[in-house]
Coordinates of C-alpha atoms in Angstrom, one line a residue:
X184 CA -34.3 35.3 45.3
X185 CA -30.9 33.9 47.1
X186 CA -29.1 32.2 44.3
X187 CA -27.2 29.0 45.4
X188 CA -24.2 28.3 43.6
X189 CA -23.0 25.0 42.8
X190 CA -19.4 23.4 44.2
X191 CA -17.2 23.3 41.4
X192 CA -14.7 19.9 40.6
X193 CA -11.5 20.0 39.2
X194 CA -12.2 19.0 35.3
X195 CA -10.2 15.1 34.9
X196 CA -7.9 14.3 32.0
X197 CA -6.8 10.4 32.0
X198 CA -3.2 9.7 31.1
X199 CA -4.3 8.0 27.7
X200 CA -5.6 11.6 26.2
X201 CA -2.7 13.7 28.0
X202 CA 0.3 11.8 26.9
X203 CA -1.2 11.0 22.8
X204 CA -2.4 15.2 23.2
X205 CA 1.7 15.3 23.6
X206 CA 2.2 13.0 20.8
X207 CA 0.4 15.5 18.2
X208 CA 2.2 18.4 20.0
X209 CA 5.8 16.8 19.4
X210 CA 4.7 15.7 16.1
X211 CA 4.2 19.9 14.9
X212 CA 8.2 20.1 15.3
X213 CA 9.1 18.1 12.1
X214 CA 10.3 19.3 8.8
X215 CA 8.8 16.7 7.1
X216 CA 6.2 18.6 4.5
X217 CA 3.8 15.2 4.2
X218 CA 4.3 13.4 7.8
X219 CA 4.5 14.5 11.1
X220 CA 5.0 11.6 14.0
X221 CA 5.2 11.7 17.5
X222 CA 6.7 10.0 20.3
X223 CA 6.5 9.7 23.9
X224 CA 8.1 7.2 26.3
X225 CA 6.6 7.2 29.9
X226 CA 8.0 5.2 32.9
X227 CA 5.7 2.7 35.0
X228 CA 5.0 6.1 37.5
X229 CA 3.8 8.2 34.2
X230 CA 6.7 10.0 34.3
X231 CA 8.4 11.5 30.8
X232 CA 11.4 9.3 30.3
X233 CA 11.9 10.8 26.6
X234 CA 10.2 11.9 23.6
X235 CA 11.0 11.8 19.2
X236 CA 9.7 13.4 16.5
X237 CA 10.4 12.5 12.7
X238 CA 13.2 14.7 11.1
X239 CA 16.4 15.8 9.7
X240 CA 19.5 13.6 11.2
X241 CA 21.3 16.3 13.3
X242 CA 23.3 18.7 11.9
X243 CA 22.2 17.1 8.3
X244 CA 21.4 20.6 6.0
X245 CA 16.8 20.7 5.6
X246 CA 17.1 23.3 3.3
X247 CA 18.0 20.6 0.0
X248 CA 14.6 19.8 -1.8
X249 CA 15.9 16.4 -3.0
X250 CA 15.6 15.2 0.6
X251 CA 12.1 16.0 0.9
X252 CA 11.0 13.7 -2.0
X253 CA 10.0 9.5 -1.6
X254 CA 12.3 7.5 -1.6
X255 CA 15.4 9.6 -1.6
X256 CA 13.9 10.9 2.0
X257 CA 14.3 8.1 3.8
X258 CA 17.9 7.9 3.3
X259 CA 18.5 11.5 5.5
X260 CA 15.2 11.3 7.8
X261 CA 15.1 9.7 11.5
X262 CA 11.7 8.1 12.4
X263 CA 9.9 9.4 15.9
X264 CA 9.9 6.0 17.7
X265 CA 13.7 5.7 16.8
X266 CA 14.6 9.1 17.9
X267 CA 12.9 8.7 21.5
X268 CA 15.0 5.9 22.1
X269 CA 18.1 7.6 21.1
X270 CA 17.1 10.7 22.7
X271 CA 17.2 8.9 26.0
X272 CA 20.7 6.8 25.1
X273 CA 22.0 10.2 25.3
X274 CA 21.4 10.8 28.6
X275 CA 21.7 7.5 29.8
X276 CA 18.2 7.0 30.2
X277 CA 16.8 3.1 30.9
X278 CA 13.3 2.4 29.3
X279 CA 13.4 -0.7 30.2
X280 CA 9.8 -1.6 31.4
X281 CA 8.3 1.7 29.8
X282 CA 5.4 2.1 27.4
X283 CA 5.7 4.7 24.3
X284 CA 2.9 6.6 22.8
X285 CA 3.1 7.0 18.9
X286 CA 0.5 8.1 16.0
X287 CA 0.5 4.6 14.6
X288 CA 1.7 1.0 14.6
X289 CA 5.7 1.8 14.1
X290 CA 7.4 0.5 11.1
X291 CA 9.6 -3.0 11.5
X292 CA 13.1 -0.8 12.0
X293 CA 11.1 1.3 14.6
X294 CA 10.1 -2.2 16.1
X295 CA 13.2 -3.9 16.8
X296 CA 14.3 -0.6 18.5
X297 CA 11.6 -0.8 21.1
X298 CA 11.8 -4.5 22.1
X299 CA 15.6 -4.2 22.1
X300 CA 15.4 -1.1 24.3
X301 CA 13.0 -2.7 27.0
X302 CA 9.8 -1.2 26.2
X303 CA 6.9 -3.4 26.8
X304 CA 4.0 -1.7 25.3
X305 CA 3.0 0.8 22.4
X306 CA -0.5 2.9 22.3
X307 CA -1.1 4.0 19.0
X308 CA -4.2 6.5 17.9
X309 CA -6.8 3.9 15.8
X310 CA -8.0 6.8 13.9
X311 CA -4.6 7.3 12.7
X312 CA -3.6 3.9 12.1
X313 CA -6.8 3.1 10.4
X314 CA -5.0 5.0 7.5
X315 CA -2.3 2.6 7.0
X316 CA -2.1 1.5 3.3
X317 CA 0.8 0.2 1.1
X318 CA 4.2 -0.3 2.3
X319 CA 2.7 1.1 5.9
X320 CA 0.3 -1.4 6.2
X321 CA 2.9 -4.3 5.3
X322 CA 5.2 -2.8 7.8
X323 CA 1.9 -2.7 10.9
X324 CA 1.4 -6.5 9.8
X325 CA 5.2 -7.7 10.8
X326 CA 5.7 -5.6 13.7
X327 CA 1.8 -6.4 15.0
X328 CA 3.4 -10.0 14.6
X329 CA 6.9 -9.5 16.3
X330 CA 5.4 -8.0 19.2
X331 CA 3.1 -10.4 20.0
X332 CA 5.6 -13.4 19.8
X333 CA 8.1 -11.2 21.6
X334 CA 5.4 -9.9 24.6
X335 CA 5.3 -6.3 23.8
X336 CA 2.0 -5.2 24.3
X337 CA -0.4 -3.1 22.0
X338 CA -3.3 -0.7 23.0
X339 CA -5.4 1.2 20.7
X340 CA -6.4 4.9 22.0
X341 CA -9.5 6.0 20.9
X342 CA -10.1 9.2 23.1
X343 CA -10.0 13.0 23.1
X344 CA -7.1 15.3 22.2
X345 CA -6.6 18.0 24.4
X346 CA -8.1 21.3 23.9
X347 CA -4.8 23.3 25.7
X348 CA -6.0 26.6 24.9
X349 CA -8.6 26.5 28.0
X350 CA -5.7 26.2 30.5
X351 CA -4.2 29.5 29.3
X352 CA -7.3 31.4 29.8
X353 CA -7.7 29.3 33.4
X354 CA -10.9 27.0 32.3
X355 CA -9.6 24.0 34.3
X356 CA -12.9 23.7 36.6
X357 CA -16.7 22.3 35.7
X358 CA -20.1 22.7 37.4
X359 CA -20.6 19.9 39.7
X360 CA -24.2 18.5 38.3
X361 CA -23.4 19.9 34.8
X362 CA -23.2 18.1 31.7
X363 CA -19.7 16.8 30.9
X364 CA -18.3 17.3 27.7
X365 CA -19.0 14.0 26.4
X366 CA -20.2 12.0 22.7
X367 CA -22.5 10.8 24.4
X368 CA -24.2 13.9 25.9
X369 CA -27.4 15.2 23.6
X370 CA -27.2 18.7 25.4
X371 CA -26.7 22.3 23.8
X372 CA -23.1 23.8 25.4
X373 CA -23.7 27.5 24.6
X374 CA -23.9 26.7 20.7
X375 CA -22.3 23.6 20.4
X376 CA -24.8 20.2 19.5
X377 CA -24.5 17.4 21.9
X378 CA -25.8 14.0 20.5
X379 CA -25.8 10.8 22.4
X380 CA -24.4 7.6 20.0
X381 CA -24.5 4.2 21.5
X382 CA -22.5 1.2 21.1
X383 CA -23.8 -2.0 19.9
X384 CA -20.7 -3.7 19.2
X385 CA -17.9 -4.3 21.6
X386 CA -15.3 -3.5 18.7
X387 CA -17.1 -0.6 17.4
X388 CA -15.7 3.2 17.1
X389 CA -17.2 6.2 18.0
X390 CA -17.9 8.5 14.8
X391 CA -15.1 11.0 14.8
X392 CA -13.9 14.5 13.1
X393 CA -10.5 13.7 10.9
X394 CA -9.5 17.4 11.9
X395 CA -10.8 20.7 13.3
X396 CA -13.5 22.3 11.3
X397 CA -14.2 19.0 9.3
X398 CA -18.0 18.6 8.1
X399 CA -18.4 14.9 8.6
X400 CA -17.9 12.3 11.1
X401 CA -16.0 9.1 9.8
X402 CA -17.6 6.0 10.3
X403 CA -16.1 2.5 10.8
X404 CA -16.7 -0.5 9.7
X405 CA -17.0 -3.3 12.4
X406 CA -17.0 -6.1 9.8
X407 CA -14.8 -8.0 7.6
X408 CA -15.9 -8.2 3.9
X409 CA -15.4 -8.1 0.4
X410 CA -17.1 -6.4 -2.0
X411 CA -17.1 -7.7 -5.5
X412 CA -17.4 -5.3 -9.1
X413 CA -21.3 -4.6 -9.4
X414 CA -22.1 -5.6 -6.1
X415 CA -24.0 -3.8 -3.8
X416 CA -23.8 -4.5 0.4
X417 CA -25.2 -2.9 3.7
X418 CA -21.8 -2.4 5.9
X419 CA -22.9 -2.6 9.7
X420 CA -21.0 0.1 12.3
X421 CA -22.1 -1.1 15.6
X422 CA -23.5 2.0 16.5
X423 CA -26.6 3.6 16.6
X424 CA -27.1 7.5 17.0
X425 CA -30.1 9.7 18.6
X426 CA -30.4 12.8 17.5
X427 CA -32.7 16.0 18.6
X428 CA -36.0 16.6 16.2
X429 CA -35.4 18.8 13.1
X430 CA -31.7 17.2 13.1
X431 CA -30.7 14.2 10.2
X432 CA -28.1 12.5 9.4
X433 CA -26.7 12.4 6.0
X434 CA -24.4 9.6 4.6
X435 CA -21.4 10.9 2.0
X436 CA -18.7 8.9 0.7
X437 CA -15.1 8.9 1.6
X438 CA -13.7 10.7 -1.2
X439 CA -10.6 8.2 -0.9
X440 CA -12.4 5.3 -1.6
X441 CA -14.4 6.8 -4.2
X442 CA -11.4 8.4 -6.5
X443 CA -9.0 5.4 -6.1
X444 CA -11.4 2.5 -6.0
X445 CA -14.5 3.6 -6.9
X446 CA -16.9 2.8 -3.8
X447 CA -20.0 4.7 -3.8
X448 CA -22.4 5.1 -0.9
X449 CA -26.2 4.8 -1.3
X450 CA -29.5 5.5 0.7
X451 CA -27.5 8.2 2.5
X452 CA -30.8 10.0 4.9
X453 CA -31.2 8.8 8.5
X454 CA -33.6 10.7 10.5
X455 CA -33.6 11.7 13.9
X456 CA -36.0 9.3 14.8
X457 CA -34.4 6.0 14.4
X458 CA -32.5 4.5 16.8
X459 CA -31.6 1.1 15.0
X460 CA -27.8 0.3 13.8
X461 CA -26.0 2.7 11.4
X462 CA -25.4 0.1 8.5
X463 CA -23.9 1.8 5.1
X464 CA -25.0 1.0 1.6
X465 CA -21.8 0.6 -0.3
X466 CA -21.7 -0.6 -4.4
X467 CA -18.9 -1.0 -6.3
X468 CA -18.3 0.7 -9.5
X469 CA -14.9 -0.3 -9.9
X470 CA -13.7 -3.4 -11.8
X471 CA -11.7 -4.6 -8.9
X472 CA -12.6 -6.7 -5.5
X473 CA -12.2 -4.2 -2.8
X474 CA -11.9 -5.2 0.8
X475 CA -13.1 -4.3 3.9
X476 CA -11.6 -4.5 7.5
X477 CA -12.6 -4.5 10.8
X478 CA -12.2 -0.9 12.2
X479 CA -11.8 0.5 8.1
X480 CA -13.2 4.2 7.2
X481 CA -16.1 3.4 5.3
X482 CA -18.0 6.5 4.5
X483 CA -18.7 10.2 6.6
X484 CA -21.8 11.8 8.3
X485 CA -23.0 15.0 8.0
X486 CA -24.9 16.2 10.9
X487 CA -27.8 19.2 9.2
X488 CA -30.6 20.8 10.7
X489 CA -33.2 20.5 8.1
X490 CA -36.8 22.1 8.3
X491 CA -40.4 20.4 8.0
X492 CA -42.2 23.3 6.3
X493 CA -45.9 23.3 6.4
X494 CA -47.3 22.4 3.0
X495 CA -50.0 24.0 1.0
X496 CA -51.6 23.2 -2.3
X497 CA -51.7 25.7 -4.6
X498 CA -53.4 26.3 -8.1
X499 CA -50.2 28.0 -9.9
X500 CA -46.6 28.5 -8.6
X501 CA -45.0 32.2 -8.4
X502 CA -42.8 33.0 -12.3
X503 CA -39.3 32.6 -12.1
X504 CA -36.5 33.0 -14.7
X505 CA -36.3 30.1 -15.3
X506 CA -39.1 28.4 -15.2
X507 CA -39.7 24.7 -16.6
X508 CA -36.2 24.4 -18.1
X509 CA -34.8 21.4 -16.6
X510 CA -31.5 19.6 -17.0
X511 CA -29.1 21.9 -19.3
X512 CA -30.5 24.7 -17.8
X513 CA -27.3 26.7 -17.2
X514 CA -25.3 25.2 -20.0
X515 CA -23.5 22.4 -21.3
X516 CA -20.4 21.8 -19.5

């Protein structure tokens, strides 16, 4: 039998996922031991104009401990955004009309640097920004609000970071016909799951993996709420998942949100048949409102292969060691 062989097309990567891929890539330069930013500046062609990462002043000594510490640190380090545009004042480089990738929405200082050097729009990572609490998240309201009364546009990137490890070993083409490499493909790639998820909200967010190797998938909130001490409230998604038979979803809490303001999830099993809205049951424990925004890390799913053994009733049950002993069994603790 004649085997016909397929016509192969060049694998496409968008600018969005190239130039934030280069963001995180920058970002593995600094010295700082708790943050690593990331900055890239692009011209209106999507050419480089200059990148910044967070770090030491030049010349300034890394090796003092003291200068590693909050708030003593901020007196010696240089923010990303700030150092792209210097980086390019040193060359004489205009960014006048340019856009700049970053991690997250910059901080007011790193603002008035990028409308006073002529750059008209910032696209931050939503999963990153998401994170944004305290003194960060005062900082992303101001500069959210001096950019829109000054014109300086803001995009949230929500795609893929590049796996750059393929290109070395020359895995730069796909199968025409094939399945692409997608979150919403429910296919097996070699031994990799596929599952299809759906949006049924305009503002929802994909599920996605914090980091490589992660367990669960965060989920999103795509509601404003609050949640009162005592109370208990299903938190809608916008999203609905399909996954293959013998596959469920499990619901966990976001250790974050449990340890600091203790929000525990509930009902937590979704099986692989339903194919309504993800909504998670959240109560809280704590003594404290605690509120809820739009595009907020609510809680993690697991993806588990589970089995559906084949039951039989039986008279007496196999001896074990231990038997009937129930709670306690292995000590008090």
């Amino acid at each position: 039998m004649v085997e016909k062989f397929r016509m192969e097309k060049m694998s496409t990567i968008n600018w969005d996922d190239y130039f934030m891929s280069m963001v995180y890539l920058i970002a593995s330069k600094s010295k700082d031991k708790r943050t690593h930013i990331g900055a890239v500046v692009v011209g209106p062609d999507n050419e480089i104009k200059s990148t910044g990462y967070n770090s030491f002043v030049r010349r300034l000594r890394d090796d003092i401990p003291e200068r590693q510490e909050k708030p003593e640190k901020y007196f010696w380090f240089e923010h990303a955004e700030r150092n792209a545009v210097y980086n390019a004042t040193l060359i004489g480089t205009s960014l006048k009309g340019c856009k700049m990738y970053t991690n997250g929405i910059p901080c007011m200082d790193c603002a008035r640097g990028i409308v006073q050097s002529g750059i008209n729009e910032v696209i931050v990572d939503r999963e990153w920004n998401n994170g944004n609490q305290g003194e960060d998240l005062e900082h992303s309201k101001r500069t959210l609000r001096m950019f829109e009364e000054v014109g300086v546009k803001v995009r949230y990137w929500e795609g893929k970071l590049l796996n750059i490890e393929k290109f070395r070993r020359g895995e730069v083409t796909e199968k025409a016909g094939s399945p692409v490499n997608s979150e919403n493909n429910v296919e097996k790639m070699g031994n990799k799951l596929k599952i299809k998820i759906k949006k049924l909200h305009p503002e929802a967010i994909i599920p996605q993996y914090a980091h490589p190797g992660d367990a669960g998938m965060d989920l999103f909130s795509v509601e404003d709420l609050i949640l009162h001490p005592g109370e208990r409230v299903g938190v809608k998604t916008g999203i609905s998942i399909e996954l293959p038979e013998n596959y469920v979803s499990l619901i966990w809490d976001k250790s974050g949100n449990a340890l600091k303001s203790g929000i525990k999830t509930m009902a937590g099993v979704l099986d692989s048949g339903y194919r309504g809205e993800y909504i998670i049951v959240l109560i809280n424990l704590s003594g404290k409102d605690f509120e809820i925004k739009k595009g907020q890390k609510v809680a993690q799913v697991l993806i588990q292969r589970v089995e559906n053994p084949e039951i039989e009733e039986a008279g007496e049950l196999t001896d074990s060691s231990r038997g009937e002993t129930g709670f306690g069994a292995s000590g008090a603790f």
